[in-house]
JSON list of C-alpha atoms in Angstrom, two decimals:
[
{"chain": "I", "resi": 1, "resn": "UNK", "atom": "CA", "xyz": [32.74, -6.63, 3.39]},
{"chain": "I", "resi": 2, "resn": "UNK", "atom": "CA", "xyz": [31.26, -3.20, 2.34]},
{"chain": "I", "resi": 3, "resn": "UNK", "atom": "CA", "xyz": [28.75, -3.37, -0.57]},
{"chain": "I", "resi": 4, "resn": "UNK", "atom": "CA", "xyz": [29.22, -0.89, -3.56]},
{"chain": "I", "resi": 5, "resn": "UNK", "atom": "CA", "xyz": [26.11, 0.87, -3.21]},
{"chain": "I", "resi": 6, "resn": "UNK", "atom": "CA", "xyz": [27.13, 3.05, -6.38]},
{"chain": "I", "resi": 7, "resn": "UNK", "atom": "CA", "xyz": [27.22, -0.10, -8.28]},
{"chain": "I", "resi": 8, "resn": "UNK", "atom": "CA", "xyz": [23.95, -1.55, -7.37]},
{"chain": "I", "resi": 9, "resn": "UNK", "atom": "CA", "xyz": [22.13, 1.60, -8.09]},
{"chain": "I", "resi": 10, "resn": "UNK", "atom": "CA", "xyz": [23.88, 2.00, -11.20]},
{"chain": "I", "resi": 11, "resn": "UNK", "atom": "CA", "xyz": [23.03, -1.34, -12.29]},
{"chain": "I", "resi": 12, "resn": "UNK", "atom": "CA", "xyz": [19.63, -0.85, -11.09]},
{"chain": "I", "resi": 13, "resn": "UNK", "atom": "CA", "xyz": [19.08, 1.92, -13.33]},
{"chain": "I", "resi": 14, "resn": "UNK", "atom": "CA", "xyz": [20.88, 0.39, -15.92]},
{"chain": "I", "resi": 15, "resn": "UNK", "atom": "CA", "xyz": [18.69, -2.53, -16.19]},
{"chain": "I", "resi": 16, "resn": "UNK", "atom": "CA", "xyz": [15.38, -1.43, -14.80]},
{"chain": "I", "resi": 17, "resn": "UNK", "atom": "CA", "xyz": [15.68, 2.15, -16.47]},
{"chain": "I", "resi": 18, "resn": "UNK", "atom": "CA", "xyz": [13.81, 5.00, -14.87]},
{"chain": "I", "resi": 19, "resn": "UNK", "atom": "CA", "xyz": [11.11, 2.76, -13.44]},
{"chain": "I", "resi": 20, "resn": "UNK", "atom": "CA", "xyz": [13.32, 0.58, -11.51]},
{"chain": "I", "resi": 21, "resn": "UNK", "atom": "CA", "xyz": [15.59, 3.21, -9.83]},
{"chain": "I", "resi": 22, "resn": "UNK", "atom": "CA", "xyz": [12.49, 5.47, -8.93]},
{"chain": "I", "resi": 23, "resn": "UNK", "atom": "CA", "xyz": [10.20, 2.34, -7.88]},
{"chain": "I", "resi": 24, "resn": "UNK", "atom": "CA", "xyz": [13.44, 1.35, -5.44]},
{"chain": "I", "resi": 25, "resn": "UNK", "atom": "CA", "xyz": [13.56, 5.15, -4.24]},
{"chain": "I", "resi": 26, "resn": "UNK", "atom": "CA", "xyz": [9.77, 5.03, -3.58]},
{"chain": "I", "resi": 27, "resn": "UNK", "atom": "CA", "xyz": [9.90, 1.88, -1.95]},
{"chain": "I", "resi": 28, "resn": "UNK", "atom": "CA", "xyz": [12.60, 2.96, 0.33]},
{"chain": "I", "resi": 29, "resn": "UNK", "atom": "CA", "xyz": [10.74, 6.28, 1.10]},
{"chain": "I", "resi": 30, "resn": "UNK", "atom": "CA", "xyz": [7.72, 4.07, 1.95]},
{"chain": "I", "resi": 31, "resn": "UNK", "atom": "CA", "xyz": [9.88, 1.81, 4.39]},
{"chain": "I", "resi": 32, "resn": "UNK", "atom": "CA", "xyz": [11.02, 4.79, 6.20]},
{"chain": "I", "resi": 33, "resn": "UNK", "atom": "CA", "xyz": [7.55, 5.59, 6.79]},
{"chain": "I", "resi": 34, "resn": "UNK", "atom": "CA", "xyz": [6.09, 2.30, 7.66]},
{"chain": "I", "resi": 35, "resn": "UNK", "atom": "CA", "xyz": [9.32, 1.29, 9.75]},
{"chain": "I", "resi": 36, "resn": "UNK", "atom": "CA", "xyz": [9.88, 4.46, 11.66]},
{"chain": "I", "resi": 37, "resn": "UNK", "atom": "CA", "xyz": [9.54, 3.39, 15.27]},
{"chain": "I", "resi": 38, "resn": "UNK", "atom": "CA", "xyz": [10.77, -0.20, 14.31]},
{"chain": "I", "resi": 39, "resn": "UNK", "atom": "CA", "xyz": [14.41, -1.71, 14.54]},
{"chain": "I", "resi": 40, "resn": "UNK", "atom": "CA", "xyz": [15.66, -3.57, 11.39]},
{"chain": "I", "resi": 41, "resn": "UNK", "atom": "CA", "xyz": [18.60, -3.74, 9.36]},
{"chain": "I", "resi": 42, "resn": "UNK", "atom": "CA", "xyz": [18.43, -0.92, 7.09]},
{"chain": "I", "resi": 43, "resn": "UNK", "atom": "CA", "xyz": [21.25, -2.21, 5.02]},
{"chain": "I", "resi": 44, "resn": "UNK", "atom": "CA", "xyz": [19.58, -5.30, 4.33]},
{"chain": "I", "resi": 45, "resn": "UNK", "atom": "CA", "xyz": [16.29, -3.54, 3.22]},
{"chain": "I", "resi": 46, "resn": "UNK", "atom": "CA", "xyz": [18.26, -1.01, 0.93]},
{"chain": "I", "resi": 47, "resn": "UNK", "atom": "CA", "xyz": [20.29, -3.86, -0.64]},
{"chain": "I", "resi": 48, "resn": "UNK", "atom": "CA", "xyz": [16.71, -5.93, -0.97]},
{"chain": "I", "resi": 49, "resn": "UNK", "atom": "CA", "xyz": [15.00, -2.96, -2.56]},
{"chain": "I", "resi": 50, "resn": "UNK", "atom": "CA", "xyz": [17.51, -2.29, -4.99]},
{"chain": "I", "resi": 51, "resn": "UNK", "atom": "CA", "xyz": [17.57, -5.92, -6.08]},
{"chain": "I", "resi": 52, "resn": "UNK", "atom": "CA", "xyz": [14.11, -7.25, -5.65]},
{"chain": "I", "resi": 53, "resn": "UNK", "atom": "CA", "xyz": [12.78, -6.98, -9.18]},
{"chain": "I", "resi": 54, "resn": "UNK", "atom": "CA", "xyz": [16.22, -7.68, -11.04]},
{"chain": "I", "resi": 55, "resn": "UNK", "atom": "CA", "xyz": [14.71, -11.10, -12.32]},
{"chain": "I", "resi": 56, "resn": "UNK", "atom": "CA", "xyz": [12.11, -9.23, -13.98]},
{"chain": "I", "resi": 57, "resn": "UNK", "atom": "CA", "xyz": [14.25, -6.86, -16.06]},
{"chain": "I", "resi": 58, "resn": "UNK", "atom": "CA", "xyz": [15.58, -7.83, -19.63]},
{"chain": "I", "resi": 59, "resn": "UNK", "atom": "CA", "xyz": [18.73, -9.15, -19.11]},
{"chain": "I", "resi": 60, "resn": "UNK", "atom": "CA", "xyz": [17.90, -11.74, -16.39]},
{"chain": "I", "resi": 61, "resn": "UNK", "atom": "CA", "xyz": [14.16, -12.50, -17.03]},
{"chain": "I", "resi": 62, "resn": "UNK", "atom": "CA", "xyz": [13.54, -16.08, -17.54]},
{"chain": "I", "resi": 63, "resn": "UNK", "atom": "CA", "xyz": [10.19, -17.27, -19.31]},
{"chain": "I", "resi": 64, "resn": "UNK", "atom": "CA", "xyz": [7.92, -19.22, -16.86]},
{"chain": "I", "resi": 65, "resn": "UNK", "atom": "CA", "xyz": [9.94, -18.48, -13.72]},
{"chain": "I", "resi": 66, "resn": "UNK", "atom": "CA", "xyz": [8.47, -16.07, -11.24]},
{"chain": "I", "resi": 67, "resn": "UNK", "atom": "CA", "xyz": [10.53, -12.66, -11.00]},
{"chain": "I", "resi": 68, "resn": "UNK", "atom": "CA", "xyz": [10.66, -13.20, -7.21]},
{"chain": "I", "resi": 69, "resn": "UNK", "atom": "CA", "xyz": [12.12, -16.57, -7.22]},
{"chain": "I", "resi": 70, "resn": "UNK", "atom": "CA", "xyz": [14.57, -15.32, -10.50]},
{"chain": "I", "resi": 71, "resn": "UNK", "atom": "CA", "xyz": [15.53, -12.16, -8.43]},
{"chain": "I", "resi": 72, "resn": "UNK", "atom": "CA", "xyz": [16.63, -14.25, -5.66]},
{"chain": "I", "resi": 73, "resn": "UNK", "atom": "CA", "xyz": [18.85, -16.29, -7.71]},
{"chain": "I", "resi": 74, "resn": "UNK", "atom": "CA", "xyz": [20.25, -13.38, -9.66]},
{"chain": "I", "resi": 75, "resn": "UNK", "atom": "CA", "xyz": [21.01, -11.46, -6.10]},
{"chain": "I", "resi": 76, "resn": "UNK", "atom": "CA", "xyz": [22.29, -14.91, -4.93]},
{"chain": "I", "resi": 77, "resn": "UNK", "atom": "CA", "xyz": [25.08, -14.85, -7.38]},
{"chain": "I", "resi": 78, "resn": "UNK", "atom": "CA", "xyz": [25.69, -10.64, -7.43]},
{"chain": "I", "resi": 79, "resn": "UNK", "atom": "CA", "xyz": [26.22, -11.06, -3.43]},
{"chain": "I", "resi": 80, "resn": "UNK", "atom": "CA", "xyz": [28.47, -14.07, -3.26]},
{"chain": "I", "resi": 81, "resn": "UNK", "atom": "CA", "xyz": [30.67, -12.72, -6.00]},
{"chain": "I", "resi": 82, "resn": "UNK", "atom": "CA", "xyz": [30.94, -9.54, -3.90]},
{"chain": "I", "resi": 83, "resn": "UNK", "atom": "CA", "xyz": [31.49, -11.43, -0.48]},
{"chain": "I", "resi": 84, "resn": "UNK", "atom": "CA", "xyz": [28.63, -9.97, 1.09]},
{"chain": "I", "resi": 85, "resn": "UNK", "atom": "CA", "xyz": [28.31, -11.46, 4.56]},
{"chain": "I", "resi": 86, "resn": "UNK", "atom": "CA", "xyz": [26.31, -14.77, 4.74]},
{"chain": "I", "resi": 87, "resn": "UNK", "atom": "CA", "xyz": [23.64, -13.87, 7.28]},
{"chain": "I", "resi": 88, "resn": "UNK", "atom": "CA", "xyz": [22.99, -10.56, 5.69]},
{"chain": "I", "resi": 89, "resn": "UNK", "atom": "CA", "xyz": [22.85, -12.51, 2.13]},
{"chain": "I", "resi": 90, "resn": "UNK", "atom": "CA", "xyz": [20.32, -14.73, 3.74]},
{"chain": "I", "resi": 91, "resn": "UNK", "atom": "CA", "xyz": [17.94, -12.11, 5.01]},
{"chain": "I", "resi": 92, "resn": "UNK", "atom": "CA", "xyz": [18.53, -9.90, 1.74]},
{"chain": "I", "resi": 93, "resn": "UNK", "atom": "CA", "xyz": [17.32, -13.34, -0.47]},
{"chain": "I", "resi": 94, "resn": "UNK", "atom": "CA", "xyz": [14.23, -13.92, 2.12]},
{"chain": "I", "resi": 95, "resn": "UNK", "atom": "CA", "xyz": [13.17, -10.13, 1.31]},
{"chain": "I", "resi": 96, "resn": "UNK", "atom": "CA", "xyz": [13.33, -10.87, -2.31]},
{"chain": "I", "resi": 97, "resn": "UNK", "atom": "CA", "xyz": [11.81, -14.11, -2.62]},
{"chain": "I", "resi": 98, "resn": "UNK", "atom": "CA", "xyz": [8.92, -13.11, -0.33]},
{"chain": "I", "resi": 99, "resn": "UNK", "atom": "CA", "xyz": [8.33, -9.69, -1.56]},
{"chain": "I", "resi": 100, "resn": "UNK", "atom": "CA", "xyz": [4.84, -10.65, -3.14]},
{"chain": "I", "resi": 101, "resn": "UNK", "atom": "CA", "xyz": [3.92, -12.92, -0.21]},
{"chain": "I", "resi": 102, "resn": "UNK", "atom": "CA", "xyz": [1.68, -12.51, 2.48]},
{"chain": "I", "resi": 103, "resn": "UNK", "atom": "CA", "xyz": [3.23, -14.53, 5.70]},
{"chain": "I", "resi": 104, "resn": "UNK", "atom": "CA", "xyz": [3.20, -12.33, 8.95]},
{"chain": "I", "resi": 105, "resn": "UNK", "atom": "CA", "xyz": [5.82, -14.42, 10.21]},
{"chain": "I", "resi": 106, "resn": "UNK", "atom": "CA", "xyz": [8.60, -13.45, 8.15]},
{"chain": "I", "resi": 107, "resn": "UNK", "atom": "CA", "xyz": [11.31, -11.30, 9.52]},
{"chain": "I", "resi": 108, "resn": "UNK", "atom": "CA", "xyz": [10.62, -7.77, 9.50]},
{"chain": "I", "resi": 109, "resn": "UNK", "atom": "CA", "xyz": [12.90, -6.83, 6.84]},
{"chain": "I", "resi": 110, "resn": "UNK", "atom": "CA", "xyz": [10.95, -8.95, 4.50]},
{"chain": "I", "resi": 111, "resn": "UNK", "atom": "CA", "xyz": [7.57, -7.50, 5.84]},
{"chain": "I", "resi": 112, "resn": "UNK", "atom": "CA", "xyz": [8.86, -4.01, 5.41]},
{"chain": "I", "resi": 113, "resn": "UNK", "atom": "CA", "xyz": [9.93, -4.78, 1.76]},
{"chain": "I", "resi": 114, "resn": "UNK", "atom": "CA", "xyz": [6.85, -6.35, 0.64]},
{"chain": "I", "resi": 115, "resn": "UNK", "atom": "CA", "xyz": [4.53, -3.64, 2.30]},
{"chain": "I", "resi": 116, "resn": "UNK", "atom": "CA", "xyz": [6.16, -1.04, 0.77]},
{"chain": "I", "resi": 117, "resn": "UNK", "atom": "CA", "xyz": [6.28, -2.67, -2.65]},
{"chain": "I", "resi": 118, "resn": "UNK", "atom": "CA", "xyz": [2.36, -3.33, -2.39]},
{"chain": "I", "resi": 119, "resn": "UNK", "atom": "CA", "xyz": [1.90, 0.30, -1.21]},
{"chain": "I", "resi": 120, "resn": "UNK", "atom": "CA", "xyz": [3.85, 1.72, -4.19]},
{"chain": "I", "resi": 121, "resn": "UNK", "atom": "CA", "xyz": [1.39, 0.18, -6.43]},
{"chain": "I", "resi": 122, "resn": "UNK", "atom": "CA", "xyz": [-1.83, 1.48, -4.66]},
{"chain": "I", "resi": 123, "resn": "UNK", "atom": "CA", "xyz": [-1.06, 5.07, -5.69]},
{"chain": "I", "resi": 124, "resn": "UNK", "atom": "CA", "xyz": [-1.11, 6.79, -9.06]},
{"chain": "I", "resi": 125, "resn": "UNK", "atom": "CA", "xyz": [2.05, 4.97, -10.12]},
{"chain": "I", "resi": 126, "resn": "UNK", "atom": "CA", "xyz": [0.10, 1.68, -10.08]},
{"chain": "I", "resi": 127, "resn": "UNK", "atom": "CA", "xyz": [-2.67, 3.06, -11.80]},
{"chain": "I", "resi": 128, "resn": "UNK", "atom": "CA", "xyz": [-0.97, 4.62, -14.58]},
{"chain": "I", "resi": 129, "resn": "UNK", "atom": "CA", "xyz": [1.18, 1.36, -14.81]},
{"chain": "I", "resi": 130, "resn": "UNK", "atom": "CA", "xyz": [-1.89, -0.56, -15.03]},
{"chain": "I", "resi": 131, "resn": "UNK", "atom": "CA", "xyz": [-3.21, 1.67, -17.84]},
{"chain": "I", "resi": 132, "resn": "UNK", "atom": "CA", "xyz": [0.23, 1.68, -19.75]},
{"chain": "I", "resi": 133, "resn": "UNK", "atom": "CA", "xyz": [0.24, -1.74, -20.18]},
{"chain": "I", "resi": 134, "resn": "UNK", "atom": "CA", "xyz": [-3.02, -1.51, -22.37]},
{"chain": "I", "resi": 135, "resn": "UNK", "atom": "CA", "xyz": [-2.96, 1.89, -23.50]},
{"chain": "I", "resi": 136, "resn": "UNK", "atom": "CA", "xyz": [-5.75, 1.11, -26.13]},
{"chain": "I", "resi": 137, "resn": "UNK", "atom": "CA", "xyz": [-8.00, -0.62, -23.84]},
{"chain": "I", "resi": 138, "resn": "UNK", "atom": "CA", "xyz": [-8.92, 1.50, -20.93]},
{"chain": "I", "resi": 139, "resn": "UNK", "atom": "CA", "xyz": [-11.28, -0.92, -19.57]},
{"chain": "I", "resi": 140, "resn": "UNK", "atom": "CA", "xyz": [-8.93, -3.37, -19.14]},
{"chain": "I", "resi": 141, "resn": "UNK", "atom": "CA", "xyz": [-6.27, -0.74, -17.39]},
{"chain": "I", "resi": 142, "resn": "UNK", "atom": "CA", "xyz": [-9.32, 0.51, -15.36]},
{"chain": "I", "resi": 143, "resn": "UNK", "atom": "CA", "xyz": [-10.07, -3.10, -14.33]},
{"chain": "I", "resi": 144, "resn": "UNK", "atom": "CA", "xyz": [-6.49, -4.06, -13.65]},
{"chain": "I", "resi": 145, "resn": "UNK", "atom": "CA", "xyz": [-6.36, -1.15, -11.40]},
{"chain": "I", "resi": 146, "resn": "UNK", "atom": "CA", "xyz": [-9.52, -1.88, -9.42]},
{"chain": "I", "resi": 147, "resn": "UNK", "atom": "CA", "xyz": [-8.44, -5.52, -8.82]},
{"chain": "I", "resi": 148, "resn": "UNK", "atom": "CA", "xyz": [-4.92, -4.31, -7.28]},
{"chain": "I", "resi": 149, "resn": "UNK", "atom": "CA", "xyz": [-7.06, -1.67, -5.35]},
{"chain": "I", "resi": 150, "resn": "UNK", "atom": "CA", "xyz": [-8.79, -4.39, -3.46]},
{"chain": "I", "resi": 151, "resn": "UNK", "atom": "CA", "xyz": [-6.13, -7.16, -3.26]},
{"chain": "I", "resi": 152, "resn": "UNK", "atom": "CA", "xyz": [-3.01, -5.21, -2.11]},
{"chain": "I", "resi": 153, "resn": "UNK", "atom": "CA", "xyz": [-4.48, -3.76, 1.10]},
{"chain": "I", "resi": 154, "resn": "UNK", "atom": "CA", "xyz": [-5.49, -7.40, 2.11]},
{"chain": "I", "resi": 155, "resn": "UNK", "atom": "CA", "xyz": [-1.70, -8.39, 1.59]},
{"chain": "I", "resi": 156, "resn": "UNK", "atom": "CA", "xyz": [-0.47, -5.84, 4.02]},
{"chain": "I", "resi": 157, "resn": "UNK", "atom": "CA", "xyz": [0.98, -7.10, 7.45]},
{"chain": "I", "resi": 158, "resn": "UNK", "atom": "CA", "xyz": [1.96, -3.85, 9.39]},
{"chain": "I", "resi": 159, "resn": "UNK", "atom": "CA", "xyz": [-0.66, -1.80, 11.18]},
{"chain": "I", "resi": 160, "resn": "UNK", "atom": "CA", "xyz": [0.99, 1.43, 9.66]},
{"chain": "I", "resi": 161, "resn": "UNK", "atom": "CA", "xyz": [0.78, -0.05, 6.17]},
{"chain": "I", "resi": 162, "resn": "UNK", "atom": "CA", "xyz": [-2.86, -0.67, 6.86]},
{"chain": "I", "resi": 163, "resn": "UNK", "atom": "CA", "xyz": [-3.49, 2.65, 8.05]},
{"chain": "I", "resi": 164, "resn": "UNK", "atom": "CA", "xyz": [-1.97, 4.45, 4.84]},
{"chain": "I", "resi": 165, "resn": "UNK", "atom": "CA", "xyz": [-3.67, 2.22, 2.65]},
{"chain": "I", "resi": 166, "resn": "UNK", "atom": "CA", "xyz": [-7.05, 2.65, 4.32]},
{"chain": "I", "resi": 167, "resn": "UNK", "atom": "CA", "xyz": [-6.67, 6.33, 4.24]},
{"chain": "I", "resi": 168, "resn": "UNK", "atom": "CA", "xyz": [-5.77, 6.82, 0.42]},
{"chain": "I", "resi": 169, "resn": "UNK", "atom": "CA", "xyz": [-2.73, 8.52, 1.80]},
{"chain": "I", "resi": 170, "resn": "UNK", "atom": "CA", "xyz": [-0.96, 6.91, -1.34]},
{"chain": "I", "resi": 171, "resn": "UNK", "atom": "CA", "xyz": [-3.68, 7.28, -3.83]}
]
């Protein structure tokens, strides 16, 4: 069964706001850059990119439950209700569950999503996000941005992702 992409975009924007939909768009652009020569299921990555943070949005967030775990729970219910094919659902859920995981043995779709998600936080958007969390404590924002710039490149799996991060192409 074909998934209603308009519905997913609408709900991502409704629940994640401009941040959610724009983060998703940036991730998909980054996937197109780092996955250029690779063969992967683009629809699975597209669906996973839209659903990967739903568990962090106010409607579904659950205190004490990591957003990747919660997002996978929400995505599973959402996709099953819409009778999305099981094999595709399984891969979407793997992508979502592992989007903050450093595990090079994952399937390519999961690696593409996690690398793109990490790269998105290396750029100006990530720095601004860190500073916006504590606008009156610039030192805290600076320390968070510096920590992220040191940690994220170490979590990247694909050579193309590492090249983009090391060249500062996204900063």
